[in-house]
Short mmCIF file of C-alpha atoms in Angstrom, two decimals:
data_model
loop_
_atom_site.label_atom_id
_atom_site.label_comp_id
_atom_site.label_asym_id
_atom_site.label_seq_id
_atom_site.Cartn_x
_atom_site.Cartn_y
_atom_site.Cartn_z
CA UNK A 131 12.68 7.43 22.04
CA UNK A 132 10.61 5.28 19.25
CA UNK A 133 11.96 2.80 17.50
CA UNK A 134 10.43 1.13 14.25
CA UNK A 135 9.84 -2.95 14.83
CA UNK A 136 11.18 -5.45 12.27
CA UNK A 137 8.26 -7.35 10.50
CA UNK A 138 7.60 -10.74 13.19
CA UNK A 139 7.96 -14.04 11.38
CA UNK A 140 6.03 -17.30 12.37
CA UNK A 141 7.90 -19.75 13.61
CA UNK A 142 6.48 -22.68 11.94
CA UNK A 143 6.13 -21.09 8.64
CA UNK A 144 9.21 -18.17 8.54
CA UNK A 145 6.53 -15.85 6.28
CA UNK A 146 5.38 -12.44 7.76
CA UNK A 147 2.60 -11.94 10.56
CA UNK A 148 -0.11 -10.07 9.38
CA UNK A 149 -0.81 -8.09 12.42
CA UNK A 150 -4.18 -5.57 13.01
CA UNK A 151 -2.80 -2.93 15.55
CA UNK A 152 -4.67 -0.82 12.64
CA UNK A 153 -8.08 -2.23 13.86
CA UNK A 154 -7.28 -1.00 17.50
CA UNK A 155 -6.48 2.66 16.40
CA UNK A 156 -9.53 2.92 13.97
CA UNK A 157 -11.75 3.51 16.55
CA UNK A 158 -9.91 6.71 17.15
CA UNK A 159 -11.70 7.76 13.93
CA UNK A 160 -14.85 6.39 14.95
CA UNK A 161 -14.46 8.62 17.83
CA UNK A 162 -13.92 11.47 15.89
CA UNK A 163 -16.60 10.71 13.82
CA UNK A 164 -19.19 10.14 16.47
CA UNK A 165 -18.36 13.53 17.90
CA UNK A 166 -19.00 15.71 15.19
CA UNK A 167 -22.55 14.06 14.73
CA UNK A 168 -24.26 13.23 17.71
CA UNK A 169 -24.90 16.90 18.06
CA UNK A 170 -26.05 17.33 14.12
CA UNK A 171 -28.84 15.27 14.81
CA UNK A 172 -29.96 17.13 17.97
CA UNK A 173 -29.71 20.04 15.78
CA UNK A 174 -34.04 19.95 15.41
CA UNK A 175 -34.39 19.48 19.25
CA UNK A 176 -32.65 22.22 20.09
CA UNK A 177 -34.66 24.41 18.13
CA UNK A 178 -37.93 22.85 19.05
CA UNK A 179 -36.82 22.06 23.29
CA UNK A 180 -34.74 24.78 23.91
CA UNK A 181 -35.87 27.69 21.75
CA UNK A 182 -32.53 28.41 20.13
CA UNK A 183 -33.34 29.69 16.64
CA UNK A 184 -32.08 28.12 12.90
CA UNK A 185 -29.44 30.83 12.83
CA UNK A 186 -28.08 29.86 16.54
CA UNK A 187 -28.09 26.23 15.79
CA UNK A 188 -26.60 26.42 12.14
CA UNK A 189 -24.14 29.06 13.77
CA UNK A 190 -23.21 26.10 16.69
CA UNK A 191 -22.96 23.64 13.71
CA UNK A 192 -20.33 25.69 12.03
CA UNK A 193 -18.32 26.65 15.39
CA UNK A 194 -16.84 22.94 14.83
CA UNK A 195 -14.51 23.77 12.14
CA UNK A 196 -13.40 27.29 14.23
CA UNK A 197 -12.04 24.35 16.23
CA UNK A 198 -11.25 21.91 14.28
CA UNK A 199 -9.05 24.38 12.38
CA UNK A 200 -6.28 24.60 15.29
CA UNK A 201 -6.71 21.12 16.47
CA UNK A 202 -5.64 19.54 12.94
CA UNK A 203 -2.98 22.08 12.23
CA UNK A 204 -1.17 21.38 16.24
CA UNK A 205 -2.45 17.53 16.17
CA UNK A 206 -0.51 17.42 12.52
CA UNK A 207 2.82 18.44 13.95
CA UNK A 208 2.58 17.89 17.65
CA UNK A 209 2.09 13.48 15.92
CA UNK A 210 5.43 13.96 13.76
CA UNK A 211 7.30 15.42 16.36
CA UNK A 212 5.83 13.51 20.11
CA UNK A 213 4.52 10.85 18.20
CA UNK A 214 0.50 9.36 17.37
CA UNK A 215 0.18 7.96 20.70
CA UNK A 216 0.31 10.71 22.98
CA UNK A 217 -1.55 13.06 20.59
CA UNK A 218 -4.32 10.72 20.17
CA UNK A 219 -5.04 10.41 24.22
CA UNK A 220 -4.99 14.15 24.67
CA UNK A 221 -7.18 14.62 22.27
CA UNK A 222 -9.78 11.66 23.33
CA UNK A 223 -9.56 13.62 26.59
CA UNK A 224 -10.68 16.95 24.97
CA UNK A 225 -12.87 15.22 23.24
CA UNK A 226 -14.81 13.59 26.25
CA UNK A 227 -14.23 17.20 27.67
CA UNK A 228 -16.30 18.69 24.93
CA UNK A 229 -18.83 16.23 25.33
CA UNK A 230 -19.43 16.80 29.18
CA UNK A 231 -19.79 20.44 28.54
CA UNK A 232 -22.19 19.95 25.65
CA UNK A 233 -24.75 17.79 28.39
CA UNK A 234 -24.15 20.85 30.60
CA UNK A 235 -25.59 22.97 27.68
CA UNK A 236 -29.13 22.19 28.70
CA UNK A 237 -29.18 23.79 31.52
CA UNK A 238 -27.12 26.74 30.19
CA UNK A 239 -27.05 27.11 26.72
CA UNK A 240 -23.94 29.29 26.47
CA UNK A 241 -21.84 26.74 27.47
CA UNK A 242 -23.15 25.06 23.73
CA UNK A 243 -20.38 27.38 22.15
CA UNK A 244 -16.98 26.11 23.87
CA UNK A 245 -18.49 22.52 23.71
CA UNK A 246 -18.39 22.59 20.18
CA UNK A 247 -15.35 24.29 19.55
CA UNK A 248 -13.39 21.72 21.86
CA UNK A 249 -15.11 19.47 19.67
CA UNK A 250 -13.76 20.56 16.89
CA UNK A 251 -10.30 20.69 18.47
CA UNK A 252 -10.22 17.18 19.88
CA UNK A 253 -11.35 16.11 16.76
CA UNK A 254 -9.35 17.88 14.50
CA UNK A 255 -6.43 16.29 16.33
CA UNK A 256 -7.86 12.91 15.84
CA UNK A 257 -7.60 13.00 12.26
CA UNK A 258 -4.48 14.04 11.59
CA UNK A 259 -2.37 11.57 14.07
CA UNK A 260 -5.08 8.85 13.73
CA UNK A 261 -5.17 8.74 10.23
CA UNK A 262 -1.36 9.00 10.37
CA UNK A 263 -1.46 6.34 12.66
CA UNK A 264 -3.38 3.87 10.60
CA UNK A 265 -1.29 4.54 7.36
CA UNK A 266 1.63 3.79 9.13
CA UNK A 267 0.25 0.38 10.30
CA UNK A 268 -1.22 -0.71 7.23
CA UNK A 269 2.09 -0.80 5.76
CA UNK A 270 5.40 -3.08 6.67
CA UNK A 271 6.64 -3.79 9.01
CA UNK A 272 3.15 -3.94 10.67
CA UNK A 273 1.20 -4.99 8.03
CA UNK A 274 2.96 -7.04 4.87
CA UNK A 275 -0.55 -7.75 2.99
CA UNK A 276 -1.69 -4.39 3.04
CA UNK A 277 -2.75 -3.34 -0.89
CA UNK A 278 -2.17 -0.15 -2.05
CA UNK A 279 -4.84 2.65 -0.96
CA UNK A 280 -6.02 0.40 2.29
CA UNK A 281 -4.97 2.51 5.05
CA UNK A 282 -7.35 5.22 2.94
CA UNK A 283 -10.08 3.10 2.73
CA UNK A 284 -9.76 1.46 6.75
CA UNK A 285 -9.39 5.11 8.21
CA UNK A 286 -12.28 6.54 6.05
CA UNK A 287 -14.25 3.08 6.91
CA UNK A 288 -13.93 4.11 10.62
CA UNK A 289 -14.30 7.78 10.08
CA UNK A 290 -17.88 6.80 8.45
CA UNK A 291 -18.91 4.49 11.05
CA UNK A 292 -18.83 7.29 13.27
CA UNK A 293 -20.53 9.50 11.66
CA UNK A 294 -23.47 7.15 10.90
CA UNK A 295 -24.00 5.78 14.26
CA UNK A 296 -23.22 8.79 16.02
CA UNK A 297 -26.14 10.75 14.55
CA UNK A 298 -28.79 7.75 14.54
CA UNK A 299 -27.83 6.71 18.18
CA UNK A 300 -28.29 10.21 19.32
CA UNK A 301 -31.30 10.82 17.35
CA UNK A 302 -32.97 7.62 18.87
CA UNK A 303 -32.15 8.24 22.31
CA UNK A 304 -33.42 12.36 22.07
CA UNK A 305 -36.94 10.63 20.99
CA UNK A 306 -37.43 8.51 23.55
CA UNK A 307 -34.89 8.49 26.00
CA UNK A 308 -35.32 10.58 29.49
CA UNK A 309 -33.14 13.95 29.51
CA UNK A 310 -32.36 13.59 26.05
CA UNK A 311 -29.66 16.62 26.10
CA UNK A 312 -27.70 14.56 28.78
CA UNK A 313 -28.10 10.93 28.45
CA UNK A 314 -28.01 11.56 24.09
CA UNK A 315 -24.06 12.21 24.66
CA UNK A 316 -23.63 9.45 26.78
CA UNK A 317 -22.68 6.61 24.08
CA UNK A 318 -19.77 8.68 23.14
CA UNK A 319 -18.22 9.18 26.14
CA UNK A 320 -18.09 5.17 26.51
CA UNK A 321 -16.63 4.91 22.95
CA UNK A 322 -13.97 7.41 24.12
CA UNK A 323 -12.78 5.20 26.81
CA UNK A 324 -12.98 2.04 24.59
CA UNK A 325 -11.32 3.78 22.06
CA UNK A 326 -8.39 5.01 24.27
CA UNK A 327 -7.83 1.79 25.96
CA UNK A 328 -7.67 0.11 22.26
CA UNK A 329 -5.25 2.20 20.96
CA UNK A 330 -3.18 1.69 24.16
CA UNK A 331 -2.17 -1.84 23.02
CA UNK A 332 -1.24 -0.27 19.72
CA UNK A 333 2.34 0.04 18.87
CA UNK A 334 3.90 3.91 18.12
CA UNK A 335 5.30 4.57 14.66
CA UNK A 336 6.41 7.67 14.56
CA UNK A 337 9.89 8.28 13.74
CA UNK A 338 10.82 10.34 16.62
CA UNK A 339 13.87 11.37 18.89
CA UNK A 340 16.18 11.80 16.15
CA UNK A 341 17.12 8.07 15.18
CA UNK A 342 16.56 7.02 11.57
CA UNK A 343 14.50 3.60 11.89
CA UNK A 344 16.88 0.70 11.02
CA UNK A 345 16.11 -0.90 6.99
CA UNK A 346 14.65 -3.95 7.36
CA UNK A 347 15.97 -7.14 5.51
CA UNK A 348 13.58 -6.91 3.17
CA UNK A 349 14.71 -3.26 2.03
CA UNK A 350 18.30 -4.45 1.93
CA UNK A 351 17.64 -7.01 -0.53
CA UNK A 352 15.99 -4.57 -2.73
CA UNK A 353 17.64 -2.92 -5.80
CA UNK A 354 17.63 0.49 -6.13
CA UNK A 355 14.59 1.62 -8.58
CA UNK A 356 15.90 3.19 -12.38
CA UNK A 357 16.07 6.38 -12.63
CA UNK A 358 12.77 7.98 -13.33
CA UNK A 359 11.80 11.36 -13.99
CA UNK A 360 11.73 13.80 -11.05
CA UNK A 361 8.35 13.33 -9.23
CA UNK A 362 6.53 16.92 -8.92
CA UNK A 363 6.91 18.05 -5.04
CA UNK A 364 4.68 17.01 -2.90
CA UNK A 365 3.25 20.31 -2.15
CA UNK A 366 3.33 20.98 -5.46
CA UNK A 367 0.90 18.09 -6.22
CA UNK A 368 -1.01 18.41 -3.23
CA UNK A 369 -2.32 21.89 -4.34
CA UNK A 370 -3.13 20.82 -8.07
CA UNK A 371 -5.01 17.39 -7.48
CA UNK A 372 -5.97 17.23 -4.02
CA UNK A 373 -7.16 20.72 -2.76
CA UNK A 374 -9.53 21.08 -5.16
CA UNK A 375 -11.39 17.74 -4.42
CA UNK A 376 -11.06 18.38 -0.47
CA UNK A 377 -13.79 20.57 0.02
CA UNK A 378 -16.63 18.85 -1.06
CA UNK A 379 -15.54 15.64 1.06
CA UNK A 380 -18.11 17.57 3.53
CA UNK A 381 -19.65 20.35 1.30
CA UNK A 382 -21.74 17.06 0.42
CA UNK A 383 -23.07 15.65 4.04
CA UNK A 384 -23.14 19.15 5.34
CA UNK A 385 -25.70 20.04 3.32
CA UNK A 386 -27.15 16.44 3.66
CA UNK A 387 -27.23 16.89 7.39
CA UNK A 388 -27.73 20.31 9.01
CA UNK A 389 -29.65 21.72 5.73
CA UNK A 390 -31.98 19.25 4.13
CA UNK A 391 -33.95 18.07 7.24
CA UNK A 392 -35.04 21.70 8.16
CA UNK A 393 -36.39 21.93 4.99
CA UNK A 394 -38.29 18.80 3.52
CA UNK A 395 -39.70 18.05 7.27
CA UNK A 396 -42.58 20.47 7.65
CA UNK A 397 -45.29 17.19 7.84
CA UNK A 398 -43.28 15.49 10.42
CA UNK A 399 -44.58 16.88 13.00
CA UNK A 400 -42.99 14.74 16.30
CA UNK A 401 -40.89 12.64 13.83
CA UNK A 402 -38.21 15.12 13.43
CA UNK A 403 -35.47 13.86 15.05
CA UNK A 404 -35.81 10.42 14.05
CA UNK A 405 -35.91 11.88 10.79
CA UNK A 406 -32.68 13.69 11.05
CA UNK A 407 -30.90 10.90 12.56
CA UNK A 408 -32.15 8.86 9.87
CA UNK A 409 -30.33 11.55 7.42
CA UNK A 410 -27.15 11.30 9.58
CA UNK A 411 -27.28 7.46 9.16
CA UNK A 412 -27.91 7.00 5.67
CA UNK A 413 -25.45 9.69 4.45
CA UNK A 414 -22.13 8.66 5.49
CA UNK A 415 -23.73 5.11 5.06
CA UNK A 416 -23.40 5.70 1.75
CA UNK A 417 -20.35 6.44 2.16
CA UNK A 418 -19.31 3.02 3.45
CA UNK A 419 -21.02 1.43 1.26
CA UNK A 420 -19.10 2.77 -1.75
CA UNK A 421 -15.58 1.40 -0.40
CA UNK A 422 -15.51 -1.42 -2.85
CA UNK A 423 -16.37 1.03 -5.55
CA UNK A 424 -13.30 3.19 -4.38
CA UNK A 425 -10.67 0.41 -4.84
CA UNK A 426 -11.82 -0.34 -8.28
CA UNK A 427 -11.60 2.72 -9.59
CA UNK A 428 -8.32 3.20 -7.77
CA UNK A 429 -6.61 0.15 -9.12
CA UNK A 430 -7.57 1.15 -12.58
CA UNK A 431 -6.88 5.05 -12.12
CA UNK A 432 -7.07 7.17 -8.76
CA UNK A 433 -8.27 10.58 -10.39
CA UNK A 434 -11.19 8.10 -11.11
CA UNK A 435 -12.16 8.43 -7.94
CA UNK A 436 -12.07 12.03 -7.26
CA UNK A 437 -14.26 12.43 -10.86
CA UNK A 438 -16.57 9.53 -9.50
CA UNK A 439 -17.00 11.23 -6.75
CA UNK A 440 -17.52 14.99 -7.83
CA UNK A 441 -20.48 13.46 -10.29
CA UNK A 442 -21.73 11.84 -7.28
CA UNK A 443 -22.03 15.37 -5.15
CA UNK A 444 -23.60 17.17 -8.04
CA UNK A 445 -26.19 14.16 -8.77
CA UNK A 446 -26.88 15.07 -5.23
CA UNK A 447 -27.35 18.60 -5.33
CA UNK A 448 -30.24 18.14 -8.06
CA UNK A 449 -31.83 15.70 -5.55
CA UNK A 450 -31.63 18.08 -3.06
CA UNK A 451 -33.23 20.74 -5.04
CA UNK A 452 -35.58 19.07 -6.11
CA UNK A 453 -36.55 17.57 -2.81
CA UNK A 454 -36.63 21.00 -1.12
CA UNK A 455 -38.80 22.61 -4.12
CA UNK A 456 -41.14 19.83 -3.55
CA UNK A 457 -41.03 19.51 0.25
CA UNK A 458 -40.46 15.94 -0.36
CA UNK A 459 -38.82 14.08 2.71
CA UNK A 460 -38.32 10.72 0.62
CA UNK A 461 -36.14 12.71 -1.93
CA UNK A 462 -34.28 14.52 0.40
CA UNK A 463 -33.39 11.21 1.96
CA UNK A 464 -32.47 9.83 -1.76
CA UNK A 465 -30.43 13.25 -2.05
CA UNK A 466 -28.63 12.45 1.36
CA UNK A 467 -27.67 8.82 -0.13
CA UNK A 468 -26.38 10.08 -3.28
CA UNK A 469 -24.37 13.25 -1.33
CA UNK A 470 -23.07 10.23 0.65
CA UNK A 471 -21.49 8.19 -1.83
CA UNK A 472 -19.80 11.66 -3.44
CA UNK A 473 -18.36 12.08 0.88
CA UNK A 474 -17.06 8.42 0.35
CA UNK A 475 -15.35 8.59 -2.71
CA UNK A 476 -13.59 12.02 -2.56
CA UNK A 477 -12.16 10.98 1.12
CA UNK A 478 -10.83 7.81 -0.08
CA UNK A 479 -9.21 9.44 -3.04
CA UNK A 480 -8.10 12.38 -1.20
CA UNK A 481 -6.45 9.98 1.83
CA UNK A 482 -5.04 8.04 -0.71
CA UNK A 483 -3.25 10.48 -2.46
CA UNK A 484 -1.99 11.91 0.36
CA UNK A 485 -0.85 9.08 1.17
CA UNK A 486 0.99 8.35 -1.54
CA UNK A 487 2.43 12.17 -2.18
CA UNK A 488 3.98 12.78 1.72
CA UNK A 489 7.18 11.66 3.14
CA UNK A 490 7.09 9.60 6.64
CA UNK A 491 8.15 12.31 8.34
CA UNK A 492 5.35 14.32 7.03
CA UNK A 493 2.35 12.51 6.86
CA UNK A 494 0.28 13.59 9.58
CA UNK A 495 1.44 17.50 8.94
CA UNK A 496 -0.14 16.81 4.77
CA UNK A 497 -3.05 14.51 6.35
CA UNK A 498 -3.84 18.08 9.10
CA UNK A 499 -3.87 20.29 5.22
CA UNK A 500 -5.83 17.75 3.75
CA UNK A 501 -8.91 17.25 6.77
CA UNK A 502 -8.50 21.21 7.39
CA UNK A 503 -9.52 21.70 3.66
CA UNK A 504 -12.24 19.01 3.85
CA UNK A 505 -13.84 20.81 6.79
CA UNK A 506 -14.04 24.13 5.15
CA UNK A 507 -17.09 22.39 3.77
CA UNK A 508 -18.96 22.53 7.02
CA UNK A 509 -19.59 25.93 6.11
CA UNK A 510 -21.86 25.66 3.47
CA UNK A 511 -25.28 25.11 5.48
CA UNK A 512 -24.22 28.26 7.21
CA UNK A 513 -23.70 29.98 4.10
CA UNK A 514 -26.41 28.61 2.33
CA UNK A 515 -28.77 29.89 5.55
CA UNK A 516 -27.77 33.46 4.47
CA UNK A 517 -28.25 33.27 0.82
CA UNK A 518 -31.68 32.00 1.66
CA UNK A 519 -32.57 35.19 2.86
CA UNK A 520 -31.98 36.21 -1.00
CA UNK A 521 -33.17 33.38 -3.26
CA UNK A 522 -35.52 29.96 -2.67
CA UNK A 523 -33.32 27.64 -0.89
CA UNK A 524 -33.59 25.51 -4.10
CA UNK A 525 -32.51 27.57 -6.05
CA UNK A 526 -29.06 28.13 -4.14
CA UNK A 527 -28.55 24.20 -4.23
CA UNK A 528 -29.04 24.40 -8.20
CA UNK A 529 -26.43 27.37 -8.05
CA UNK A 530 -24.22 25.26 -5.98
CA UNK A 531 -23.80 22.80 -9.13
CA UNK A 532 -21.58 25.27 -10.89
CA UNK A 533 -18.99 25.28 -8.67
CA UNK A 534 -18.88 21.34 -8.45
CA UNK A 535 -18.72 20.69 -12.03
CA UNK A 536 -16.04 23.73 -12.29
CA UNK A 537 -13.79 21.41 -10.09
CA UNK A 538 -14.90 17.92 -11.89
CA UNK A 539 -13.69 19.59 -14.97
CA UNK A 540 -10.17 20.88 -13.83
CA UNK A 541 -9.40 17.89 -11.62
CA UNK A 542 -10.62 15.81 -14.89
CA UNK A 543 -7.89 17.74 -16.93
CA UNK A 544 -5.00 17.75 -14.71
CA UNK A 545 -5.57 14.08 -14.14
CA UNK A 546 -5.16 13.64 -18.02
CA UNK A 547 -2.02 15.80 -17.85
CA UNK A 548 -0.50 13.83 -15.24
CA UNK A 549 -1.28 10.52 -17.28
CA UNK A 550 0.17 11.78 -20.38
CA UNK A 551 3.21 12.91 -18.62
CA UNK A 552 3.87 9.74 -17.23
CA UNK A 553 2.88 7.58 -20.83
CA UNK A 554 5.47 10.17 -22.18
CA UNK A 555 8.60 9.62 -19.64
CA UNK A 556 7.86 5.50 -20.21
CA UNK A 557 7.98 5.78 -23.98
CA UNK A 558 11.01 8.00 -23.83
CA UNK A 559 12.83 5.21 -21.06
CA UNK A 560 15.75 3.56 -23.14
CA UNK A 561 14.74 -0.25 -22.78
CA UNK A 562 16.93 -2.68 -20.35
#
């Protein structure tokens, strides 16, 4: 049975510890991060070592989200109900699971399929309890200091980190490394373990076995809040401001990873790889790198974000048209950048909303909807390899702008309707 801590004091002092159990379970995310890319940068290799074709490979690509599907939507529940903990090592274990099987697929190839699937699954799982996980201790009793939006920004942090140095690690080892197929998956299989023996020191927070977590002092002493206006349902709010926006958290790096290389990299002849792990770096690079950016806009107004970050994906798609009508690697790597920075600031407004929007008891159930919606992006390069057959692959980038500023505009509009309900309920508030 969990229990929920009471916030530790210092003895000399009486004020609150700040502790960082959140720094041991973020590398849970990096975990899950690292998984999902070390194979997107292989994705060249396996065309050029084993023979697999650009359908096959942008077919394995997409076979993560068939995965990743179930693992968020029974990681989501299976975290409220068992708890983070528990959750988070089986799905580490899947994870590593997925990984051995994906070093098997060089010597048969079929075994490629349920590597990435499990992969998808293990890390579906990781996102919703780990992200879950981190909320809950960025916020008191674990964490007193914690400013609003933080847990967002330190799980997507992590998330990023994955992704970057997943792809350029196993990009540099498949150039130059012996057995590239095998020892390329090696790194993650030691993050695993670190991961799982980090998060082994961290405390649970779940609010399981039925007991309501006893109010802390600090609640006691705290006056109920005036009656406000009813607050929309979560659900409710969830479908009008953060669905829309979920998507293109990976419709962006998808494209930047498993289509952009294949296209721009004809004169690269034995530089591939390093090129695509290059492209796996920089993009969710970007991504970190536009944290800071996040909390300002967030502090002023969160649907900031989300616009910020829609202008940022469609800034990216002209890049990338442009840079694939030209052939031009050094534009395509601008494009991946730019893509990048739209990845980092639609997750962080996304995780913060949700955030924000779900009960406790909830969280990681509404953080599952929210990743499982993201990941429908990872589709894209597979659709945009049939559509290819049709129309110049620029061309279906350009066309791809449409439905991006489509969703900038109605997230843009329901963000001012939201503000000018709220302006309205504070003006009509009798004064104290």
């Amino acid at each position: 049975m969990t229990t929920t801590a009471h916030p530790a004091t210092s003895r000399t002092t009486g004020r609150p510890i700040r502790h960082r159990h959140w720094l041991r379970t973020g590398w849970v995310m990096t975990a899950s991060g690292w998984s999902a890319n070390q194979f997107s940068a292989l994705l060249g290799a396996y065309h050029a070592d084993l023979g697999l074709t650009a359908a096959t490979t942008t077919a394995l690509f997409g076979v993560y989200v068939l995965g990743l599907i179930p693992g968020l939507f029974l990681g989501g529940p299976a975290a409220d109900r068992r708890g983070r903990r528990p959750v988070v090592f089986v799905a580490l274990t899947l994870s590593a699971l997925a990984t051995v099987l994906l070093m098997a697929g060089s010597v048969a190839t079929g075994l490629l399929w349920p590597g990435r699937f499990l992969t998808g699954m293990g890390a579906g799982a990781l996102l919703s309890a780990g992200s879950a996980w981190i909320k809950e201790l960025s916020s008191p009793p674990y964490d007193t200091h914690a400013t609003a939006g933080a847990a967002a920004r330190r799980s997507g942090l992590f998330l990023s980190a994955g992704f970057a140095t997943g792809g350029l690690v196993a990009a540099l080892i498949a150039q130059w490394a012996p057995a590239p197929m095998i020892t390329a998956y090696l790194p993650h299989l030691v993050l695993s373990v670190t991961a799982a023996l980090l998060a082994s020191r961290a405390p649970e927070t779940a609010r399981t076995g039925g007991r309501r977590p006893a109010r802390t002092p600090d609640a006691l002493a705290t006056p109920p809040a005036p009656a406000t206006a009813p607050a929309p349902a979560p659900g409710a709010a969830f479908r009008r401001l953060v669905a829309p926006v979920a998507p293109w958290v990976f419709v962006a790096p998808s494209i930047a990873l498993a289509t952009l290389p294949g296209l721009v990299d004809a004169g690269l002849t034995g530089w591939r790889t390093v090129y695509a792990g290059i492209v796996t770096a920089v993009t969710p690079g970007a991504g970190l790198l536009v944290a800071p950016l996040a909390r300002r806009l967030a502090a002023r107004r969160r649907i900031a974000t989300a616009v910020a970050g829609l202008a940022a994906v469609i800034a990216g798609l002209l890049l990338a048209a442009f840079a694939v009508a030209r052939i031009r690697p050094d534009a395509a790597l601008l494009a991946a950048a730019v893509l990048g920075a739209g990845y980092g600031l639609c997750v962080a407004y996304g995780l913060t909303e949700v955030a924000a929007l779900a009960p406790p008891e909830r969280l990681a159930r509404l953080t599952a909807r929210f990743w499982a919606l993201c990941y429908l992006g990872f589709c894209t390069p597979y659709a945009i390899s049939l559509l290819t057959g049709l129309f110049a692959p620029a061309t279906v980038l350009l066309a791809a702008v449409v439905p991006a500023a489509a969703t900038l505009a109605l997230i843009a509009r329901r963000g001012a309707q939201r503000g000018a309900r709220r302006g309205a309920h504070q003006g009509a508030r009798p004064a104290a």
